Every structure is written in C-alpha cells, then in structure tokens.
C-alpha cells in the first residue's frame, strides 16, 4: 500500500515550491490509487494507454490523468476524450495525430514536448534542432487542437548529481529561449516537467513546475 505520510510530506514540499505533484501510479491497483485519492490527491500519471483507460473508467471522475510514457500514434484516440496532459509528445507525427484526435473528441489536448536531455540513446524526445524545425513547420502552425504547455525531460539515470543538474538546467534554459521566441504573445508555455523519485529535488532547484513521482509514494514496482 502507498505511504500516505510520504505523500503528505511531498505535497507540502511541492506546495511550498509552487510545484505540481503528479503521482505516477503505473502498475499499481485501483485500491492503491484510491488510498491516495482519499488523502486528497487528484493528479495521476500513467505510462500505458491500455492501463490508463480502465483506471479512468473505474475511478472517480475528478481525477486528472496525465500520460507520462511514450505514446504510440494508434493509441491516441483512446485517451483523447479525457486525458488532462500528455507529457510525452515526442515527434511531429505524434503531434499531428493528437491534433486529429483532439478534433474528433472536440477538445483541445494539453501537451508537453518531451526533449531528449539524457546521455542514454534510448530515451525518447526531440533534439534542439528538431524543436526549431517543429515550431517553424506548417504542421505546427496549422494545429488547432494541440496546446503546447511546456517541456518535459528525463535526466540520465545516474548517481552523478552534477550531471543531472546540468541536464535539467539546460532544459530550463531551452524553455526560456523557446518561450521568448515562440510564445511571447501567449501565457500557455509555462510548464517544465522535470524530476522523479531520485532527482525531483534537483529538478525543483532548477526550475521544475511539475514533478512525476511513483516509487516514493507507491513503493517499488515489480515491473517498470
Ligand atoms: C515511471 C515514471 C516516473 C516515475 O518514476 P519513479 O522513479 O518511480 O518516481 C516518472 N516519469 C516517467 C516518464 C515514468 O515513466
């Protein structure tokens, strides 16, 4: 079962730093989620569409569901009617599909652009060059059902704090630059999703507005 004291401690920390807490409930049961919901938590992150949809259908309707893992294009249609925020918009093709399914569902889809900041090759995300191309593309300019709220990044999985800090700092700097270049007229590009169980404090110190925390609240997962 989840650690409610830990959850409350984290909520207080996040409140004090003006940061939103996304409780990452992947692989965890409805009962475990409900235990934290009863402690007044309302924002949950899942990384698999096929897990998120049944949870959405059976859990209270005032829960906000965030998609935090890689999203396949053919699955967007299942979450478009209800998802609050997609943290992992990681290609122009995916963005086009989100726009299309947003139109079908009649709701604008809030998204963060996932940027590749880690040393590992396997992590998904845009590079800085991809981002320039994305914002200058006709596809981006013609989208009506995608609202870009900010950036998300996953730091290298390492014990080297300076490495993690350097990656988060770079992402925060990129956020600032993009905001000035592409969002100077709008107030929507405000979010920076950085930090998980092992590095959320570094994320917050470097300007995170949203942390995604799983194992610290729910305990270790058997499968990732
Ligand atoms: C699983 C996951 C998290 C939470 O990881 P913890 O280390 O358990 O806090 C955060 N972000 C993403 C994208 C994840 O897949």
PDB file of C-alpha atoms and ligand atoms in Angstrom:
ATOM      1  CA  UNK A   1       0.000   0.000   0.000  1.00  0.00           C
ATOM      2  CA  UNK A   2       1.120   3.590  -0.602  1.00  0.00           C
ATOM      3  CA  UNK A   3       2.945   5.609   2.023  1.00  0.00           C
ATOM      4  CA  UNK A   4       0.444   8.352   2.894  1.00  0.00           C
ATOM      5  CA  UNK A   5       2.834  10.154   5.247  1.00  0.00           C
ATOM      6  CA  UNK A   6       5.340  10.341   2.431  1.00  0.00           C
ATOM      7  CA  UNK A   7       2.628  11.597   0.078  1.00  0.00           C
ATOM      8  CA  UNK A   8       1.628  14.338   2.518  1.00  0.00           C
ATOM      9  CA  UNK A   9       5.239  15.320   3.036  1.00  0.00           C
ATOM     10  CA  UNK A  10       5.747  15.540  -0.734  1.00  0.00           C
ATOM     11  CA  UNK A  11       2.563  17.574  -1.167  1.00  0.00           C
ATOM     12  CA  UNK A  12       3.756  20.052   1.395  1.00  0.00           C
ATOM     13  CA  UNK A  13       7.163  20.271  -0.263  1.00  0.00           C
ATOM     14  CA  UNK A  14       5.503  20.823  -3.655  1.00  0.00           C
ATOM     15  CA  UNK A  15       3.100  23.442  -2.276  1.00  0.00           C
ATOM     16  CA  UNK A  16       5.971  25.312  -0.688  1.00  0.00           C
ATOM     17  CA  UNK A  17       7.799  25.355  -4.008  1.00  0.00           C
ATOM     18  CA  UNK A  18       4.749  26.063  -6.162  1.00  0.00           C
ATOM     19  CA  UNK A  19       5.200  22.767  -7.988  1.00  0.00           C
ATOM     20  CA  UNK A  20       2.504  20.315  -9.083  1.00  0.00           C
ATOM     21  CA  UNK A  21       2.783  16.723  -7.926  1.00  0.00           C
ATOM     22  CA  UNK A  22       1.924  14.001 -10.431  1.00  0.00           C
ATOM     23  CA  UNK A  23       1.608  10.683  -8.581  1.00  0.00           C
ATOM     24  CA  UNK A  24       2.824   8.069 -11.058  1.00  0.00           C
ATOM     25  CA  UNK A  25       0.537   5.092 -10.437  1.00  0.00           C
ATOM     26  CA  UNK A  26       1.649   2.773 -13.263  1.00  0.00           C
ATOM     27  CA  UNK A  27       1.392  -0.942 -12.364  1.00  0.00           C
ATOM     28  CA  UNK A  28      -0.480  -0.010  -9.157  1.00  0.00           C
ATOM     29  CA  UNK A  29      -4.019  -1.188  -8.395  1.00  0.00           C
ATOM     30  CA  UNK A  30      -7.211   0.837  -8.126  1.00  0.00           C
ATOM     31  CA  UNK A  31      -7.199   0.147  -4.377  1.00  0.00           C
ATOM     32  CA  UNK A  32      -3.730   1.644  -4.042  1.00  0.00           C
ATOM     33  CA  UNK A  33      -4.737   4.696  -6.077  1.00  0.00           C
ATOM     34  CA  UNK A  34      -7.923   5.128  -4.034  1.00  0.00           C
ATOM     35  CA  UNK A  35      -5.907   5.125  -0.813  1.00  0.00           C
ATOM     36  CA  UNK A  36      -4.046   8.207  -2.063  1.00  0.00           C
ATOM     37  CA  UNK A  37      -7.214   9.743  -3.532  1.00  0.00           C
ATOM     38  CA  UNK A  38      -8.770   9.565  -0.055  1.00  0.00           C
ATOM     39  CA  UNK A  39      -5.765  11.558   1.130  1.00  0.00           C
ATOM     40  CA  UNK A  40      -6.984  14.231  -1.331  1.00  0.00           C
ATOM     41  CA  UNK A  41      -4.632  13.576  -4.204  1.00  0.00           C
ATOM     42  CA  UNK A  42      -6.149  14.164  -7.666  1.00  0.00           C
ATOM     43  CA  UNK A  43      -3.358  14.099 -10.287  1.00  0.00           C
ATOM     44  CA  UNK A  44      -2.069  10.742 -11.517  1.00  0.00           C
ATOM     45  CA  UNK A  45       0.405   9.735 -14.195  1.00  0.00           C
ATOM     46  CA  UNK A  46       0.315   6.540 -16.240  1.00  0.00           C
ATOM     47  CA  UNK A  47       2.708   5.382 -18.943  1.00  0.00           C
ATOM     48  CA  UNK A  48       0.493   2.917 -20.798  1.00  0.00           C
ATOM     49  CA  UNK A  49      -2.768   3.724 -22.564  1.00  0.00           C
ATOM     50  CA  UNK A  50      -4.140   0.230 -22.009  1.00  0.00           C
ATOM     51  CA  UNK A  51      -3.641   0.672 -18.275  1.00  0.00           C
ATOM     52  CA  UNK A  52      -4.854   4.258 -18.061  1.00  0.00           C
ATOM     53  CA  UNK A  53      -8.190   3.779 -19.829  1.00  0.00           C
ATOM     54  CA  UNK A  54      -9.644   1.126 -17.468  1.00  0.00           C
ATOM     55  CA  UNK A  55      -8.417   3.108 -14.464  1.00  0.00           C
ATOM     56  CA  UNK A  56     -10.101   6.235 -15.812  1.00  0.00           C
ATOM     57  CA  UNK A  57     -13.305   4.250 -16.345  1.00  0.00           C
ATOM     58  CA  UNK A  58     -13.464   2.775 -12.860  1.00  0.00           C
ATOM     59  CA  UNK A  59     -12.018   5.525 -10.633  1.00  0.00           C
ATOM     60  CA  UNK A  60     -13.586   8.878  -9.571  1.00  0.00           C
ATOM     61  CA  UNK A  61     -14.235  11.327 -12.386  1.00  0.00           C
ATOM     62  CA  UNK A  62     -12.499  14.292 -10.783  1.00  0.00           C
ATOM     63  CA  UNK A  63      -9.116  12.594 -11.159  1.00  0.00           C
ATOM     64  CA  UNK A  64      -6.823  14.269 -13.687  1.00  0.00           C
ATOM     65  CA  UNK A  65      -4.962  11.739 -15.798  1.00  0.00           C
ATOM     66  CA  UNK A  66      -1.527  12.547 -17.182  1.00  0.00           C
ATOM     67  CA  UNK A  67       0.180  10.388 -19.791  1.00  0.00           C
ATOM     68  CA  UNK A  68       3.887  10.292 -18.944  1.00  0.00           C
ATOM     69  CA  UNK A  69       5.338   7.489 -21.088  1.00  0.00           C
ATOM     70  CA  UNK A  70       5.958   7.070 -24.792  1.00  0.00           C
ATOM     71  CA  UNK A  71       2.658   7.310 -26.682  1.00  0.00           C
ATOM     72  CA  UNK A  72       2.033   5.313 -29.837  1.00  0.00           C
ATOM     73  CA  UNK A  73       0.062   7.105 -32.519  1.00  0.00           C
ATOM     74  CA  UNK A  74      -2.558   4.374 -32.869  1.00  0.00           C
ATOM     75  CA  UNK A  75      -3.441   4.706 -29.158  1.00  0.00           C
ATOM     76  CA  UNK A  76      -4.078   8.459 -29.018  1.00  0.00           C
ATOM     77  CA  UNK A  77      -7.763   8.046 -29.856  1.00  0.00           C
ATOM     78  CA  UNK A  78      -8.433   6.102 -26.646  1.00  0.00           C
ATOM     79  CA  UNK A  79      -7.250   8.871 -24.327  1.00  0.00           C
ATOM     80  CA  UNK A  80      -8.222  11.998 -26.324  1.00  0.00           C
ATOM     81  CA  UNK A  81     -11.701  12.196 -24.709  1.00  0.00           C
ATOM     82  CA  UNK A  82     -10.355  12.601 -21.172  1.00  0.00           C
ATOM     83  CA  UNK A  83      -6.570  12.997 -20.775  1.00  0.00           C
ATOM     84  CA  UNK A  84      -5.539  16.202 -18.917  1.00  0.00           C
ATOM     85  CA  UNK A  85      -1.937  16.454 -20.030  1.00  0.00           C
ATOM     86  CA  UNK A  86       0.304  14.463 -22.353  1.00  0.00           C
ATOM     87  CA  UNK A  87       3.908  14.852 -21.087  1.00  0.00           C
ATOM     88  CA  UNK A  88       5.449  12.811 -23.873  1.00  0.00           C
ATOM     89  CA  UNK A  89       4.675  14.478 -27.203  1.00  0.00           C
ATOM     90  CA  UNK A  90       7.917  13.455 -28.892  1.00  0.00           C
ATOM     91  CA  UNK A  91       7.519  13.812 -32.670  1.00  0.00           C
ATOM     92  CA  UNK A  92       5.739  15.881 -35.309  1.00  0.00           C
ATOM     93  CA  UNK A  93       3.863  12.794 -36.474  1.00  0.00           C
ATOM     94  CA  UNK A  94       2.550  12.148 -32.989  1.00  0.00           C
ATOM     95  CA  UNK A  95       1.582  15.798 -32.642  1.00  0.00           C
ATOM     96  CA  UNK A  96      -0.418  15.628 -35.877  1.00  0.00           C
ATOM     97  CA  UNK A  97      -2.281  12.578 -34.622  1.00  0.00           C
ATOM     98  CA  UNK A  98      -3.020  14.256 -31.274  1.00  0.00           C
ATOM     99  CA  UNK A  99      -4.416  17.244 -33.183  1.00  0.00           C
ATOM    100  CA  UNK A 100      -6.609  14.955 -35.297  1.00  0.00           C
ATOM    101  CA  UNK A 101      -7.944  13.021 -32.313  1.00  0.00           C
ATOM    102  CA  UNK A 102      -8.453  16.249 -30.377  1.00  0.00           C
ATOM    103  CA  UNK A 103     -10.644  17.459 -33.221  1.00  0.00           C
ATOM    104  CA  UNK A 104     -12.594  14.185 -33.214  1.00  0.00           C
ATOM    105  CA  UNK A 105     -13.100  14.345 -29.463  1.00  0.00           C
ATOM    106  CA  UNK A 106     -13.972  18.042 -29.575  1.00  0.00           C
ATOM    107  CA  UNK A 107     -11.362  19.029 -27.015  1.00  0.00           C
ATOM    108  CA  UNK A 108      -8.013  20.763 -27.136  1.00  0.00           C
ATOM    109  CA  UNK A 109      -5.227  18.459 -25.968  1.00  0.00           C
ATOM    110  CA  UNK A 110      -2.745  19.894 -23.491  1.00  0.00           C
ATOM    111  CA  UNK A 111       0.755  18.654 -24.266  1.00  0.00           C
ATOM    112  CA  UNK A 112       4.342  18.998 -23.165  1.00  0.00           C
ATOM    113  CA  UNK A 113       7.101  18.469 -25.666  1.00  0.00           C
ATOM    114  CA  UNK A 114       9.452  15.755 -24.481  1.00  0.00           C
ATOM    115  CA  UNK A 115      13.036  16.801 -25.055  1.00  0.00           C
ATOM    116  CA  UNK A 116      15.951  14.386 -25.118  1.00  0.00           C
ATOM    117  CA  UNK A 117      18.263  15.568 -22.341  1.00  0.00           C
ATOM    118  CA  UNK A 118      19.849  12.321 -21.115  1.00  0.00           C
ATOM    119  CA  UNK A 119      23.043  10.638 -22.233  1.00  0.00           C
ATOM    120  CA  UNK A 120      21.231   7.351 -22.889  1.00  0.00           C
ATOM    121  CA  UNK A 121      20.337   6.770 -26.526  1.00  0.00           C
ATOM    122  CA  UNK A 122      17.080   5.014 -25.735  1.00  0.00           C
ATOM    123  CA  UNK A 123      15.116   7.864 -24.182  1.00  0.00           C
ATOM    124  CA  UNK A 124      12.516   9.360 -26.490  1.00  0.00           C
ATOM    125  CA  UNK A 125      12.278  13.038 -27.275  1.00  0.00           C
ATOM    126  CA  UNK A 126      13.030  15.957 -29.540  1.00  0.00           C
ATOM    127  CA  UNK A 127      16.544  17.262 -30.013  1.00  0.00           C
ATOM    128  CA  UNK A 128      17.081  21.017 -30.022  1.00  0.00           C
ATOM    129  CA  UNK A 129      17.318  21.018 -33.851  1.00  0.00           C
ATOM    130  CA  UNK A 130      14.062  19.027 -34.149  1.00  0.00           C
ATOM    131  CA  UNK A 131      12.397  21.656 -31.991  1.00  0.00           C
ATOM    132  CA  UNK A 132      13.351  24.548 -34.242  1.00  0.00           C
ATOM    133  CA  UNK A 133      12.080  22.574 -37.237  1.00  0.00           C
ATOM    134  CA  UNK A 134       8.885  21.711 -35.364  1.00  0.00           C
ATOM    135  CA  UNK A 135       7.993  25.288 -34.415  1.00  0.00           C
ATOM    136  CA  UNK A 136       8.744  26.507 -37.926  1.00  0.00           C
ATOM    137  CA  UNK A 137       6.744  23.746 -39.645  1.00  0.00           C
ATOM    138  CA  UNK A 138       3.433  24.335 -41.406  1.00  0.00           C
ATOM    139  CA  UNK A 139       2.005  21.378 -39.488  1.00  0.00           C
ATOM    140  CA  UNK A 140       2.654  23.101 -36.183  1.00  0.00           C
ATOM    141  CA  UNK A 141       1.223  26.392 -37.367  1.00  0.00           C
ATOM    142  CA  UNK A 142      -1.976  24.776 -38.621  1.00  0.00           C
ATOM    143  CA  UNK A 143      -2.760  22.776 -35.480  1.00  0.00           C
ATOM    144  CA  UNK A 144      -5.906  23.829 -33.664  1.00  0.00           C
ATOM    145  CA  UNK A 145      -6.445  21.050 -31.157  1.00  0.00           C
ATOM    146  CA  UNK A 146      -2.985  20.915 -29.562  1.00  0.00           C
ATOM    147  CA  UNK A 147      -1.988  23.354 -26.845  1.00  0.00           C
ATOM    148  CA  UNK A 148       1.726  23.232 -26.048  1.00  0.00           C
ATOM    149  CA  UNK A 149       2.050  23.928 -22.331  1.00  0.00           C
ATOM    150  CA  UNK A 150       5.807  23.465 -21.946  1.00  0.00           C
ATOM    151  CA  UNK A 151       8.593  20.896 -21.897  1.00  0.00           C
ATOM    152  CA  UNK A 152       9.328  17.569 -20.233  1.00  0.00           C
ATOM    153  CA  UNK A 153      12.663  15.829 -19.799  1.00  0.00           C
ATOM    154  CA  UNK A 154      14.022  12.674 -18.196  1.00  0.00           C
ATOM    155  CA  UNK A 155      17.572  13.033 -16.873  1.00  0.00           C
ATOM    156  CA  UNK A 156      20.246  10.372 -17.200  1.00  0.00           C
ATOM    157  CA  UNK A 157      19.754   7.528 -14.762  1.00  0.00           C
ATOM    158  CA  UNK A 158      22.907   8.167 -12.707  1.00  0.00           C
ATOM    159  CA  UNK A 159      24.065   8.857  -9.172  1.00  0.00           C
ATOM    160  CA  UNK A 160      26.039  11.831 -10.505  1.00  0.00           C
ATOM    161  CA  UNK A 161      24.043  14.808  -9.236  1.00  0.00           C
ATOM    162  CA  UNK A 162      26.026  17.338 -11.217  1.00  0.00           C
ATOM    163  CA  UNK A 163      25.245  15.501 -14.436  1.00  0.00           C
ATOM    164  CA  UNK A 164      21.512  15.525 -13.624  1.00  0.00           C
ATOM    165  CA  UNK A 165      21.634  19.182 -12.624  1.00  0.00           C
ATOM    166  CA  UNK A 166      23.407  20.113 -15.844  1.00  0.00           C
ATOM    167  CA  UNK A 167      20.714  18.350 -17.921  1.00  0.00           C
ATOM    168  CA  UNK A 168      17.810  19.975 -16.055  1.00  0.00           C
ATOM    169  CA  UNK A 169      19.484  23.373 -16.231  1.00  0.00           C
ATOM    170  CA  UNK A 170      19.869  23.026 -19.969  1.00  0.00           C
ATOM    171  CA  UNK A 171      16.174  22.149 -20.324  1.00  0.00           C
ATOM    172  CA  UNK A 172      15.118  25.134 -18.203  1.00  0.00           C
ATOM    173  CA  UNK A 173      17.274  27.369 -20.370  1.00  0.00           C
ATOM    174  CA  UNK A 174      15.739  25.915 -23.523  1.00  0.00           C
ATOM    175  CA  UNK A 175      12.268  26.527 -22.096  1.00  0.00           C
ATOM    176  CA  UNK A 176      13.115  30.168 -21.527  1.00  0.00           C
ATOM    177  CA  UNK A 177      14.507  30.583 -25.035  1.00  0.00           C
ATOM    178  CA  UNK A 178      11.519  28.925 -26.725  1.00  0.00           C
ATOM    179  CA  UNK A 179       9.132  30.975 -24.621  1.00  0.00           C
ATOM    180  CA  UNK A 180      10.790  34.183 -25.785  1.00  0.00           C
ATOM    181  CA  UNK A 181      10.985  33.074 -29.425  1.00  0.00           C
ATOM    182  CA  UNK A 182       7.624  31.378 -29.951  1.00  0.00           C
ATOM    183  CA  UNK A 183       5.274  32.190 -27.057  1.00  0.00           C
ATOM    184  CA  UNK A 184       5.909  35.844 -26.281  1.00  0.00           C
ATOM    185  CA  UNK A 185       2.255  36.684 -27.002  1.00  0.00           C
ATOM    186  CA  UNK A 186       0.717  33.799 -25.082  1.00  0.00           C
ATOM    187  CA  UNK A 187       0.563  32.665 -21.481  1.00  0.00           C
ATOM    188  CA  UNK A 188       0.366  28.946 -22.171  1.00  0.00           C
ATOM    189  CA  UNK A 189       4.022  27.911 -22.293  1.00  0.00           C
ATOM    190  CA  UNK A 190       4.548  27.805 -18.542  1.00  0.00           C
ATOM    191  CA  UNK A 191       5.266  24.212 -17.541  1.00  0.00           C
ATOM    192  CA  UNK A 192       8.516  22.373 -17.027  1.00  0.00           C
ATOM    193  CA  UNK A 193       8.069  18.714 -16.076  1.00  0.00           C
ATOM    194  CA  UNK A 194      11.360  17.560 -14.538  1.00  0.00           C
ATOM    195  CA  UNK A 195      12.075  15.255 -11.651  1.00  0.00           C
ATOM    196  CA  UNK A 196      11.156  11.768 -10.475  1.00  0.00           C
ATOM    197  CA  UNK A 197      11.721   9.880  -7.205  1.00  0.00           C
ATOM    198  CA  UNK A 198      15.515  10.004  -7.379  1.00  0.00           C
ATOM    199  CA  UNK A 199      16.024  13.510  -8.742  1.00  0.00           C
ATOM    200  CA  UNK A 200      12.938  15.624  -8.021  1.00  0.00           C
ATOM    201  CA  UNK A 201      14.725  17.956  -5.608  1.00  0.00           C
ATOM    202  CA  UNK A 202      17.339  18.773  -8.217  1.00  0.00           C
ATOM    203  CA  UNK A 203      14.510  19.303 -10.715  1.00  0.00           C
ATOM    204  CA  UNK A 204      12.770  21.756  -8.398  1.00  0.00           C
ATOM    205  CA  UNK A 205      16.009  23.592  -7.665  1.00  0.00           C
ATOM    206  CA  UNK A 206      16.483  24.012 -11.419  1.00  0.00           C
ATOM    207  CA  UNK A 207      13.002  25.404 -12.047  1.00  0.00           C
ATOM    208  CA  UNK A 208      10.644  22.442 -12.410  1.00  0.00           C
ATOM    209  CA  UNK A 209       6.914  23.271 -12.169  1.00  0.00           C
ATOM    210  CA  UNK A 210       5.802  19.639 -12.144  1.00  0.00           C
ATOM    211  CA  UNK A 211       7.365  16.504 -10.677  1.00  0.00           C
ATOM    212  CA  UNK A 212       6.383  12.938 -11.611  1.00  0.00           C
ATOM    213  CA  UNK A 213       6.812  10.674  -8.606  1.00  0.00           C
ATOM    214  CA  UNK A 214       5.978   6.982  -8.418  1.00  0.00           C
ATOM    215  CA  UNK A 215       8.021   4.679  -6.206  1.00  0.00           C
ATOM    216  CA  UNK A 216       8.489   7.179  -3.388  1.00  0.00           C
ATOM    217  CA  UNK A 217       4.694   7.218  -2.891  1.00  0.00           C
ATOM    218  CA  UNK A 218       3.616   3.747  -4.004  1.00  0.00           C
ATOM    219  CA  UNK A 219       6.749   1.718  -3.280  1.00  0.00           C
ATOM    220  CA  UNK A 220       8.982  -0.088  -5.731  1.00  0.00           C
ATOM    221  CA  UNK A 221       7.393  -1.571  -8.849  1.00  0.00           C
ATOM    222  CA  UNK A 222       7.841  -5.218  -9.832  1.00  0.00           C
ATOM    223  CA  UNK A 223       7.815  -4.254 -13.491  1.00  0.00           C
ATOM    224  CA  UNK A 224       8.693  -0.881 -14.958  1.00  0.00           C
TER     225      UNK A 224
HETATM  226  C1  LIG B   1       7.771   5.699 -14.077  1.00  0.00           C
HETATM  227  C2  LIG B   1       7.969   7.116 -14.474  1.00  0.00           C
HETATM  228  C3  LIG B   1       8.107   8.118 -13.493  1.00  0.00           C
HETATM  229  C4  LIG B   1       8.135   7.838 -12.009  1.00  0.00           C
HETATM  230  O1  LIG B   1       9.303   7.156 -11.657  1.00  0.00           O
HETATM  231  P1  LIG B   1       9.761   6.960 -10.120  1.00  0.00           P
HETATM  232  O2  LIG B   1      11.222   6.825 -10.199  1.00  0.00           O
HETATM  233  O3  LIG B   1       9.064   5.741  -9.640  1.00  0.00           O
HETATM  234  O4  LIG B   1       9.351   8.170  -9.363  1.00  0.00           O
HETATM  235  C5  LIG B   1       8.244   9.421 -13.928  1.00  0.00           C
HETATM  236  N1  LIG B   1       8.243   9.738 -15.243  1.00  0.00           N
HETATM  237  C6  LIG B   1       8.101   8.798 -16.202  1.00  0.00           C
HETATM  238  C7  LIG B   1       8.119   9.224 -17.629  1.00  0.00           C
HETATM  239  C8  LIG B   1       7.973   7.462 -15.847  1.00  0.00           C
HETATM  240  O5  LIG B   1       7.841   6.540 -16.817  1.00  0.00           O
END
